[in-house]
Amino acid sequence: DIQMTQSPSTLSASVGDRVTITCRASQSVSSWLAWYQQKPGKAPNLLIYRASSLESGVPSRFSGSGSGTEFTLTINSLQPDDFATYYCQQYNSYPWTFGQGTKVEIK
Amino acid sequence: QVQLQESGPGLVKPSETLSLTCTVSGGSINNYYWNWIRQPPGKGLEWIGYIYYSGNTNYNPSLKSRVTISVDTSKNQFSLKLSSVTAADTAVYYCARFPRTSYGDPIYYFDYWGQGALVTVSS
C-alpha cells in the first residue's frame, strides 16, 4: 500500500493567515491526489482533485500543487469556517489511501 | 443534488456481523461506483471497498476476508456486511461515490459522501 504522510499533524493559525499543509507519498502517485476538509461530526468534503483542480463550489482561497511524491494544500487568507481537519488521498494505486490528517486550529 | 444516507444498527456484539445500508437519492445508482469508508473515533480514514451498479466489487485487502458489499438497484441502495467484528471495527462508516469521466470510467476519489453512521462493537 502507498503510505501518505501529512505534516504538520496540527497547525495553529489566525484568521487571515496563509496556511500550507504538506502531503508526502511513499511512492509516486503522479497527480492522482485529492484533498478533503472535515469538520467535527461531519463527512469529509472534497476540495481539490488531480492535485490542483478546485472542486466546484470550493472557495478560490484553496489551492493545491505538486506531483509525484510531494503535494501541498494552501489556504490563502484563512477564514473562520476553515478551522477543520484536512486529509489527502492518493488514487494512483489500489488500495486508495489517506493521510492521517492535519488539524488547523485557532491560534 | 445526489444525497447518500447510511442506516443500520449502531451497536453490534463482538464476533457478529455488522450490516449497513446506503440509500442514494437525487440521482440514479446506475453507472456509478459506490464505496464504503470508515473512520475510527479520533483517527483517520480507511477505504473498505466499492461496488459498481452491475455488481462488480473490489475490497481493501486488509479487510477482504470479512467484507461483502452488495447492491439493489431497484431500491437505489447498496449495503455493507463486515463479519467477525471486534472492538477495532468500532468506527463511523461512510458511504461515498466515485465520480466518472465522460466515457463512464470511474475516477477514484470521493465526490459525494453520506453523513456517516457510528457503529460500536461491544457486548
Coordinates of N, CA and C in Angstrom, one line a residue:
Chain A
D1 N 0.8 -1.2 0.0 CA 0.0 0.0 0.0 C 0.9 1.3 0.0
I2 N 0.4 2.3 -0.6 CA 1.1 3.6 -0.6 C 0.8 4.3 0.7
Q3 N 1.8 4.7 1.4 CA 1.6 5.4 2.7 C 1.6 6.9 2.4
M4 N 0.7 7.6 3.0 CA 0.5 9.0 2.8 C 0.8 9.7 4.1
T5 N 1.8 10.6 4.2 CA 2.2 11.3 5.4 C 2.0 12.7 5.3
Q6 N 1.2 13.3 6.2 CA 0.9 14.7 6.2 C 1.7 15.4 7.3
S7 N 2.1 16.6 7.0 CA 2.7 17.5 8.0 C 2.3 18.9 7.9
P8 N 2.1 19.6 9.0 CA 2.2 19.1 10.4 C 0.9 18.3 10.7
S9 N 0.9 17.7 11.9 CA -0.3 17.0 12.4 C -1.3 18.0 12.9
T10 N -0.8 19.1 13.5 CA -1.6 20.1 14.0 C -1.0 21.5 13.6
L11 N -1.8 22.4 13.3 CA -1.3 23.7 12.8 C -2.1 24.8 13.5
S12 N -1.5 25.7 14.2 CA -2.2 26.8 14.8 C -2.1 28.1 14.0
A13 N -3.2 28.7 13.6 CA -3.1 29.9 12.8 C -4.2 30.8 13.1
S14 N -4.1 32.0 12.6 CA -5.1 33.1 12.9 C -5.8 33.4 11.6
V15 N -7.0 34.0 11.8 CA -7.8 34.4 10.6 C -7.0 35.4 9.8
G16 N -6.9 35.2 8.5 CA -6.2 36.0 7.6 C -4.8 35.4 7.2
D17 N -4.4 34.4 8.0 CA -3.1 33.8 7.7 C -3.1 33.0 6.4
R18 N -1.9 32.8 5.8 CA -1.7 31.9 4.7 C -1.2 30.6 5.3
V19 N -1.9 29.5 5.0 CA -1.6 28.2 5.6 C -1.2 27.2 4.6
T20 N -0.1 26.4 4.8 CA 0.3 25.4 3.9 C 0.4 24.0 4.6
I21 N -0.2 23.0 4.0 CA -0.2 21.7 4.5 C 0.5 20.8 3.5
T22 N 1.4 19.9 4.0 CA 2.2 19.1 3.1 C 1.7 17.6 3.2
C23 N 1.7 16.9 2.1 CA 1.4 15.5 2.0 C 2.4 14.8 1.1
R24 N 3.0 13.8 1.7 CA 4.1 13.1 1.0 C 3.6 11.6 0.8
A25 N 3.9 11.1 -0.4 CA 3.6 9.7 -0.7 C 4.8 8.8 -0.6
S26 N 4.6 7.6 -0.2 CA 5.8 6.7 -0.1 C 6.3 6.2 -1.5
Q27 N 5.5 6.5 -2.5 CA 6.0 6.3 -3.9 C 5.1 7.2 -4.8
S28 N 5.6 7.4 -6.0 CA 4.9 8.3 -6.8 C 3.5 8.0 -7.1
V29 N 2.6 9.0 -7.0 CA 1.2 8.9 -7.3 C 0.8 9.8 -8.5
S30 N 1.9 10.2 -9.2 CA 1.7 11.1 -10.3 C 0.9 12.4 -9.8
S31 N -0.2 12.7 -10.4 CA -1.0 13.8 -9.9 C -2.4 13.3 -9.4
W32 N -2.4 12.1 -9.1 CA -3.7 11.5 -8.6 C -3.8 11.6 -7.1
L33 N -4.1 12.9 -6.7 CA -4.2 13.2 -5.3 C -5.4 14.1 -5.1
A34 N -6.1 13.9 -4.0 CA -7.2 14.7 -3.7 C -7.1 15.2 -2.2
W35 N -7.7 16.3 -2.0 CA -7.7 16.9 -0.6 C -9.2 17.1 -0.2
Y36 N -9.4 16.8 1.1 CA -10.7 16.9 1.7 C -10.6 17.8 3.0
Q37 N -11.7 18.4 3.3 CA -11.9 19.1 4.6 C -12.9 18.4 5.4
Q38 N -12.6 18.2 6.7 CA -13.6 17.5 7.6 C -13.8 18.3 8.8
K39 N -15.0 18.6 9.1 CA -15.4 19.3 10.4 C -15.9 18.3 11.4
P40 N -15.8 18.6 12.7 CA -16.3 17.6 13.7 C -17.7 17.1 13.5
G41 N -17.9 15.8 13.5 CA -19.2 15.2 13.3 C -19.7 15.2 11.9
K42 N -18.9 15.6 10.9 CA -19.4 15.7 9.6 C -18.5 14.8 8.7
A43 N -19.1 14.5 7.5 CA -18.3 13.8 6.5 C -17.2 14.6 5.9
P44 N -16.2 14.1 5.4 CA -15.2 14.8 4.6 C -15.9 15.5 3.4
N45 N -15.3 16.6 3.0 CA -15.8 17.4 1.8 C -14.7 17.6 0.8
L46 N -14.9 17.2 -0.4 CA -13.9 17.3 -1.4 C -13.5 18.7 -1.7
L47 N -12.2 19.1 -1.7 CA -11.8 20.4 -2.0 C -11.0 20.4 -3.4
I48 N -10.1 19.5 -3.5 CA -9.2 19.5 -4.7 C -9.1 18.1 -5.2
Y49 N -9.0 18.0 -6.5 CA -8.7 16.7 -7.1 C -7.6 16.9 -8.2
R50 N -7.0 15.8 -8.6 CA -5.9 15.8 -9.5 C -4.9 16.8 -9.1
A51 N -4.6 16.8 -7.8 CA -3.6 17.6 -7.2 C -3.8 19.1 -7.2
S52 N -4.5 19.7 -8.2 CA -4.6 21.1 -8.3 C -5.9 21.6 -8.8
S53 N -6.8 20.7 -9.1 CA -8.1 21.2 -9.7 C -9.1 21.4 -8.5
L54 N -9.7 22.6 -8.5 CA -10.6 23.0 -7.5 C -12.0 22.4 -7.8
E55 N -12.5 21.7 -6.8 CA -13.9 21.2 -6.9 C -14.9 22.4 -7.0
S56 N -15.9 22.2 -7.8 CA -17.0 23.2 -8.0 C -17.5 23.6 -6.6
G57 N -17.6 24.9 -6.4 CA -18.2 25.4 -5.2 C -17.2 25.7 -4.1
V58 N -16.0 25.2 -4.3 CA -15.0 25.4 -3.2 C -14.4 26.8 -3.4
P59 N -14.2 27.6 -2.4 CA -13.7 28.9 -2.5 C -12.3 28.9 -3.1
S60 N -12.0 30.0 -3.8 CA -10.7 30.1 -4.6 C -9.5 30.3 -3.7
R61 N -9.7 30.6 -2.4 CA -8.6 30.7 -1.5 C -7.9 29.4 -1.2
F62 N -8.6 28.3 -1.6 CA -7.9 26.9 -1.5 C -7.2 26.6 -2.8
S63 N -6.0 26.1 -2.7 CA -5.3 25.7 -3.9 C -4.4 24.5 -3.6
G64 N -4.1 23.7 -4.6 CA -3.3 22.6 -4.4 C -2.2 22.6 -5.5
S65 N -1.0 22.0 -5.1 CA 0.1 21.9 -6.1 C 0.9 20.6 -5.8
G66 N 1.7 20.3 -6.7 CA 2.6 19.1 -6.5 C 2.4 18.0 -7.5
S67 N 3.3 17.1 -7.5 CA 3.2 15.9 -8.3 C 4.2 14.9 -7.8
G68 N 4.0 13.6 -8.2 CA 5.0 12.6 -7.8 C 4.8 12.2 -6.4
T69 N 5.6 12.6 -5.5 CA 5.5 12.2 -4.1 C 5.3 13.4 -3.1
E70 N 5.3 14.6 -3.5 CA 5.1 15.7 -2.6 C 4.1 16.7 -3.1
F71 N 3.2 17.0 -2.2 CA 2.0 17.8 -2.5 C 1.7 18.8 -1.4
T72 N 1.1 20.0 -1.8 CA 0.8 21.0 -0.8 C -0.7 21.4 -1.0
L73 N -1.3 21.7 0.1 CA -2.6 22.4 0.1 C -2.4 23.7 0.7
T74 N -2.7 24.8 0.1 CA -2.6 26.1 0.6 C -3.9 26.8 0.8
I75 N -4.1 27.5 1.9 CA -5.3 28.2 2.1 C -4.8 29.7 2.3
N76 N -5.2 30.5 1.4 CA -4.9 31.9 1.4 C -5.9 32.7 2.2
S77 N -5.5 33.5 3.1 CA -6.4 34.3 4.0 C -7.4 33.4 4.7
L78 N -6.9 32.7 5.7 CA -7.7 31.7 6.4 C -9.0 32.4 7.0
Q79 N -10.1 31.7 6.8 CA -11.4 32.2 7.3 C -11.9 31.4 8.5
P80 N -12.7 32.0 9.3 CA -13.2 31.2 10.5 C -13.8 29.8 10.1
D81 N -14.4 29.7 8.9 CA -15.0 28.5 8.5 C -14.0 27.4 8.1
D82 N -12.7 27.8 8.0 CA -11.7 26.9 7.5 C -11.0 26.1 8.7
F83 N -11.3 26.4 9.9 CA -10.8 25.6 11.0 C -11.4 24.3 11.0
A84 N -10.6 23.3 10.7 CA -11.1 21.9 10.4 C -9.9 21.0 10.3
T85 N -10.1 19.7 10.0 CA -9.1 18.8 9.7 C -9.0 18.5 8.2
Y86 N -7.8 18.4 7.7 CA -7.7 18.2 6.2 C -6.9 16.9 6.0
Y87 N -7.4 16.2 5.0 CA -6.9 14.9 4.6 C -6.5 14.9 3.1
C88 N -5.3 14.3 2.8 CA -5.0 14.0 1.4 C -5.4 12.5 1.2
Q89 N -5.6 12.2 -0.1 CA -5.9 10.8 -0.5 C -5.3 10.6 -1.9
Q90 N -4.5 9.5 -2.0 CA -4.0 9.1 -3.3 C -4.9 8.2 -4.0
Y91 N -5.0 8.4 -5.3 CA -5.9 7.4 -6.1 C -5.1 7.0 -7.3
N92 N -3.8 6.8 -7.2 CA -3.0 6.3 -8.2 C -3.0 4.8 -8.2
S93 N -3.0 4.2 -7.0 CA -2.8 2.8 -6.8 C -3.8 2.2 -5.8
Y94 N -4.4 1.1 -6.2 CA -5.2 0.3 -5.2 C -4.4 -0.3 -4.2
P95 N -4.8 -0.3 -2.9 CA -6.0 0.3 -2.4 C -5.8 1.8 -2.1
W96 N -6.8 2.6 -2.3 CA -6.7 4.0 -2.2 C -6.5 4.3 -0.7
T97 N -5.6 5.2 -0.4 CA -5.2 5.5 1.0 C -5.2 7.0 1.3
F98 N -5.4 7.3 2.5 CA -5.5 8.7 3.0 C -4.3 9.0 3.9
G99 N -4.0 10.3 4.0 CA -3.1 10.7 5.1 C -3.7 10.7 6.4
Q100 N -3.0 10.9 7.5 CA -3.5 10.8 8.8 C -4.3 12.1 9.3
G101 N -4.2 13.1 8.5 CA -4.9 14.3 8.8 C -4.1 15.4 9.3
T102 N -4.4 16.7 9.1 CA -3.8 17.9 9.6 C -4.9 18.7 10.2
K103 N -4.9 19.0 11.5 CA -5.9 19.8 12.2 C -5.4 21.2 12.2
V104 N -6.3 22.1 11.6 CA -6.0 23.5 11.6 C -6.8 24.2 12.8
E105 N -6.0 24.6 13.8 CA -6.7 25.2 15.0 C -6.5 26.7 15.0
I106 N -7.4 27.3 15.8 CA -7.3 28.8 16.0 C -6.2 29.1 17.0
K107 N -5.3 30.0 16.5 CA -4.2 30.4 17.4 C -4.6 31.3 18.5
Chain B
Q1 N -29.2 17.2 -6.9 CA -28.1 17.0 -5.9 C -28.2 15.6 -5.4
V2 N -27.1 14.9 -5.6 CA -27.1 13.5 -5.0 C -26.9 13.5 -3.5
Q3 N -27.7 12.7 -2.9 CA -27.6 12.6 -1.4 C -27.4 11.1 -1.0
L4 N -26.6 10.8 0.0 CA -26.4 9.5 0.4 C -26.7 9.4 1.9
Q5 N -27.4 8.3 2.4 CA -27.8 8.2 3.8 C -27.5 6.8 4.2
E6 N -26.7 6.7 5.3 CA -26.4 5.4 5.8 C -27.5 5.0 6.9
S7 N -27.7 3.7 7.0 CA -28.7 3.3 8.0 C -28.3 1.9 8.5
G8 N -28.6 1.6 9.7 CA -28.3 0.3 10.3 C -28.1 0.3 11.8
P9 N -27.9 -0.8 12.4 CA -27.7 -0.9 13.9 C -26.5 -0.1 14.3
G10 N -26.6 0.6 15.4 CA -25.5 1.4 16.0 C -24.6 0.6 16.9
L11 N -25.1 -0.6 17.3 CA -24.4 -1.5 18.3 C -24.4 -2.9 17.8
V12 N -23.2 -3.5 17.7 CA -23.0 -4.8 17.3 C -22.1 -5.6 18.3
K13 N -22.5 -6.8 18.5 CA -21.7 -7.6 19.5 C -20.4 -8.2 18.8
P14 N -19.4 -8.3 19.6 CA -18.2 -8.9 19.1 C -18.5 -10.3 18.5
S15 N -17.8 -10.6 17.4 CA -17.9 -11.9 16.6 C -19.1 -11.9 15.7
E16 N -20.0 -10.9 15.8 CA -21.2 -10.9 15.0 C -20.9 -10.1 13.7
T17 N -21.9 -9.9 12.8 CA -21.8 -9.3 11.6 C -22.4 -7.9 11.6
L18 N -21.6 -6.9 11.2 CA -22.0 -5.5 11.0 C -22.7 -5.4 9.7
S19 N -23.9 -4.8 9.7 CA -24.7 -4.6 8.4 C -25.1 -3.1 8.3
L20 N -24.8 -2.5 7.2 CA -25.2 -1.2 6.9 C -25.8 -1.1 5.5
T21 N -26.7 -0.1 5.3 CA -27.2 0.2 4.0 C -27.1 1.6 3.7
C22 N -26.8 1.9 2.5 CA -26.7 3.3 2.0 C -27.7 3.5 0.9
T23 N -28.6 4.5 1.2 CA -29.6 4.8 0.2 C -29.3 6.1 -0.6
V24 N -29.3 6.0 -1.9 CA -28.9 7.1 -2.8 C -30.2 7.8 -3.2
S25 N -30.2 9.1 -3.1 CA -31.4 9.9 -3.6 C -30.9 11.0 -4.4
G26 N -31.8 11.6 -5.2 CA -31.4 12.7 -6.0 C -30.7 12.3 -7.3
G27 N -30.5 11.0 -7.6 CA -29.8 10.5 -8.7 C -29.9 9.0 -8.7
S28 N -29.6 8.5 -9.9 CA -29.6 7.0 -10.0 C -28.3 6.4 -9.5
I29 N -28.4 5.2 -9.0 CA -27.3 4.4 -8.6 C -26.6 3.8 -9.8
N30 N -27.3 3.8 -10.9 CA -26.7 3.2 -12.2 C -25.5 4.0 -12.7
N31 N -24.6 3.2 -13.3 CA -23.5 3.8 -14.0 C -22.4 4.4 -13.1
Y32 N -22.5 4.2 -11.8 CA -21.5 4.8 -10.9 C -21.0 3.6 -10.0
Y33 N -19.8 4.0 -9.4 CA -19.2 3.1 -8.4 C -19.5 3.7 -7.0
W34 N -19.8 2.8 -6.1 CA -20.2 3.2 -4.7 C -19.3 2.5 -3.7
N35 N -19.0 3.3 -2.7 CA -17.9 2.9 -1.7 C -18.4 2.9 -0.3
W36 N -17.6 2.2 0.5 CA -17.7 2.3 2.0 C -16.3 2.7 2.5
I37 N -16.3 3.6 3.4 CA -15.1 4.1 4.0 C -15.4 4.2 5.5
R38 N -14.4 4.0 6.4 CA -14.7 4.1 7.8 C -13.6 4.9 8.5
Q39 N -14.0 5.4 9.7 CA -13.1 6.3 10.4 C -13.3 5.9 11.9
P40 N -12.3 5.2 12.5 CA -12.4 5.0 14.0 C -12.4 6.3 14.7
P41 N -13.0 6.4 15.9 CA -13.1 7.6 16.6 C -11.7 8.3 16.8
G42 N -11.6 9.5 16.4 CA -10.4 10.3 16.6 C -9.2 9.9 15.6
K43 N -9.5 9.1 14.7 CA -8.5 8.6 13.8 C -8.8 8.9 12.3
G44 N -7.9 8.4 11.4 CA -8.0 8.7 10.0 C -9.0 7.8 9.3
L45 N -9.0 8.0 7.9 CA -10.0 7.3 7.0 C -9.4 6.1 6.4
E46 N -10.2 5.1 6.3 CA -9.8 3.8 5.6 C -10.9 3.4 4.6
W47 N -10.4 3.2 3.4 CA -11.3 2.7 2.3 C -11.6 1.3 2.5
I48 N -12.8 0.9 2.5 CA -13.2 -0.5 2.7 C -13.4 -1.3 1.4
G49 N -14.1 -0.7 0.5 CA -14.4 -1.4 -0.8 C -15.4 -0.6 -1.6
Y50 N -15.6 -1.1 -2.9 CA -16.6 -0.5 -3.7 C -17.4 -1.5 -4.5
I51 N -18.5 -1.1 -5.0 CA -19.3 -1.9 -5.8 C -19.8 -1.0 -7.0
Y52 N -19.8 -1.6 -8.2 CA -20.4 -1.0 -9.4 C -21.9 -1.4 -9.4
Y53 N -22.7 -0.6 -10.1 CA -24.1 -0.9 -10.0 C -24.4 -2.3 -10.6
S54 N -23.5 -2.7 -11.5 CA -23.7 -4.1 -12.1 C -23.4 -5.2 -11.1
G55 N -22.8 -4.9 -10.0 CA -22.4 -5.9 -9.0 C -21.0 -6.2 -8.9
N56 N -20.1 -5.7 -9.7 CA -18.7 -5.9 -9.6 C -18.2 -5.2 -8.4
T57 N -17.3 -5.9 -7.6 CA -16.8 -5.4 -6.4 C -15.3 -5.4 -6.3
N58 N -14.7 -4.6 -5.4 CA -13.3 -4.6 -5.1 C -13.2 -4.2 -3.7
Y59 N -12.3 -4.9 -2.9 CA -12.2 -4.7 -1.5 C -10.8 -4.4 -1.1
N60 N -10.6 -3.6 0.0 CA -9.3 -3.4 0.6 C -8.8 -4.8 1.0
P61 N -7.6 -5.1 0.6 CA -7.0 -6.4 1.0 C -7.0 -6.6 2.5
S62 N -6.9 -5.5 3.3 CA -6.8 -5.6 4.7 C -8.1 -6.1 5.4
L63 N -9.2 -6.0 4.6 CA -10.5 -6.4 5.1 C -11.2 -7.4 4.3
K64 N -10.6 -7.8 3.2 CA -11.2 -8.6 2.1 C -11.9 -9.8 2.6
S65 N -11.2 -10.5 3.6 CA -11.8 -11.8 4.0 C -13.1 -11.7 4.8
R66 N -13.4 -10.4 5.3 CA -14.5 -10.2 6.1 C -15.6 -9.4 5.5
V67 N -15.4 -8.8 4.3 CA -16.3 -7.8 3.8 C -17.1 -8.4 2.6
T68 N -18.4 -8.0 2.6 CA -19.2 -8.2 1.4 C -20.0 -6.9 1.2
I69 N -19.9 -6.4 -0.1 CA -20.7 -5.3 -0.5 C -21.7 -5.8 -1.6
S70 N -22.9 -5.4 -1.5 CA -24.0 -5.8 -2.4 C -24.8 -4.6 -2.9
V71 N -25.5 -4.7 -4.0 CA -26.3 -3.6 -4.5 C -27.7 -4.0 -4.8
D72 N -28.7 -3.1 -4.6 CA -30.0 -3.4 -5.0 C -30.5 -2.1 -5.8
T73 N -30.4 -2.2 -7.1 CA -30.6 -1.1 -8.0 C -32.1 -0.7 -8.0
S74 N -33.0 -1.7 -7.7 CA -34.4 -1.4 -7.7 C -34.8 -0.4 -6.5
K75 N -33.9 -0.5 -5.5 CA -34.2 0.4 -4.3 C -33.2 1.6 -4.2
N76 N -32.3 1.6 -5.2 CA -31.2 2.6 -5.2 C -30.4 2.6 -3.9
Q77 N -30.0 1.3 -3.6 CA -29.3 1.1 -2.3 C -28.1 0.2 -2.5
F78 N -27.1 0.3 -1.7 CA -26.1 -0.7 -1.6 C -25.8 -0.9 -0.2
S79 N -25.2 -2.0 0.1 CA -25.0 -2.5 1.5 C -23.6 -3.0 1.8
L80 N -23.3 -3.0 3.1 CA -22.0 -3.5 3.6 C -22.3 -4.5 4.7
K81 N -21.6 -5.6 4.6 CA -21.5 -6.6 5.7 C -20.1 -6.8 6.0
L82 N -19.8 -6.7 7.3 CA -18.5 -7.0 7.9 C -18.6 -8.0 9.0
S83 N -18.0 -9.2 8.7 CA -18.2 -10.3 9.6 C -17.1 -10.3 10.7
S84 N -17.4 -11.1 11.8 CA -16.5 -11.4 12.8 C -15.9 -10.1 13.4
V85 N -16.7 -9.2 13.8 CA -16.3 -7.9 14.2 C -15.6 -7.9 15.6
T86 N -14.7 -7.0 15.8 CA -14.1 -6.8 17.2 C -14.2 -5.3 17.5
A87 N -13.7 -5.0 18.7 CA -13.7 -3.6 19.1 C -13.0 -2.7 18.1
A88 N -12.0 -3.2 17.4 CA -11.2 -2.5 16.4 C -12.1 -2.0 15.2
D89 N -13.2 -2.6 15.1 CA -14.1 -2.2 14.0 C -15.1 -1.1 14.4
T90 N -15.0 -0.7 15.6 CA -15.8 0.5 16.0 C -15.4 1.7 15.2
A91 N -16.3 2.3 14.6 CA -15.9 3.4 13.7 C -17.2 4.1 13.2
V92 N -17.0 5.3 12.6 CA -18.1 5.9 11.8 C -17.9 5.3 10.4
Y93 N -19.0 4.8 9.8 CA -18.9 4.2 8.5 C -19.6 5.2 7.5
Y94 N -18.9 5.5 6.5 CA -19.4 6.4 5.4 C -19.7 5.7 4.1
C95 N -20.7 6.0 3.4 CA -20.8 5.6 2.0 C -20.5 6.8 1.2
A96 N -19.9 6.6 0.0 CA -19.4 7.6 -0.8 C -19.4 7.2 -2.3
R97 N -19.3 8.2 -3.2 CA -19.4 7.8 -4.6 C -18.0 8.2 -5.3
F98 N -17.6 7.4 -6.3 CA -16.6 7.8 -7.2 C -17.2 8.6 -8.3
P99 N -16.7 9.8 -8.7 CA -17.2 10.4 -9.9 C -16.7 9.6 -11.1
R100 N -17.2 10.0 -12.3 CA -16.8 9.3 -13.5 C -16.4 10.2 -14.6
T101 N -15.6 9.7 -15.6 CA -15.3 10.5 -16.7 C -16.5 10.6 -17.7
S102 N -16.3 11.4 -18.7 CA -17.4 11.5 -19.7 C -17.6 10.1 -20.5
Y103 N -16.5 9.3 -20.4 CA -16.6 8.0 -21.0 C -17.2 6.9 -20.1
G104 N -17.5 7.4 -18.8 CA -18.1 6.5 -17.9 C -17.1 5.7 -17.0
D105 N -15.8 6.0 -17.1 CA -14.8 5.4 -16.3 C -14.8 6.0 -14.9
P106 N -14.6 5.2 -13.9 CA -14.5 5.8 -12.5 C -13.2 6.6 -12.3
I107 N -13.3 7.7 -11.5 CA -12.2 8.4 -11.0 C -12.1 8.2 -9.5
Y108 N -11.0 7.7 -9.0 CA -11.0 7.1 -7.7 C -10.8 8.0 -6.5
Y109 N -11.5 9.2 -6.6 CA -11.6 10.0 -5.4 C -13.1 10.0 -5.1
F110 N -13.5 10.7 -4.0 CA -14.9 10.6 -3.5 C -15.5 12.0 -3.5
D111 N -16.6 12.1 -4.4 CA -17.2 13.4 -4.6 C -18.5 13.6 -3.7
Y112 N -19.2 12.6 -3.4 CA -20.4 12.7 -2.6 C -20.2 11.7 -1.5
W113 N -20.6 12.1 -0.2 CA -20.5 11.3 1.0 C -21.8 11.3 1.7
G114 N -22.1 10.2 2.4 CA -23.2 10.2 3.4 C -22.7 10.9 4.6
Q115 N -23.6 11.1 5.6 CA -23.3 11.8 6.8 C -22.5 11.0 7.8
G116 N -22.6 9.7 7.6 CA -21.9 8.7 8.4 C -22.7 8.1 9.5
A117 N -22.4 6.9 9.8 CA -23.1 6.1 10.8 C -22.1 5.5 11.8
L118 N -22.3 5.9 13.1 CA -21.4 5.3 14.1 C -21.8 3.9 14.5
V119 N -20.9 3.0 14.3 CA -21.2 1.6 14.8 C -20.2 1.2 15.9
T120 N -20.7 0.9 17.0 CA -19.9 0.5 18.2 C -20.0 -1.0 18.3
V121 N -18.8 -1.6 18.5 CA -18.8 -3.1 18.7 C -18.5 -3.3 20.2
S122 N -19.5 -3.8 20.9 CA -19.4 -4.0 22.3 C -20.4 -5.1 22.8
S123 N -20.1 -5.8 23.8 CA -21.0 -6.8 24.3 C -22.0 -6.1 25.3

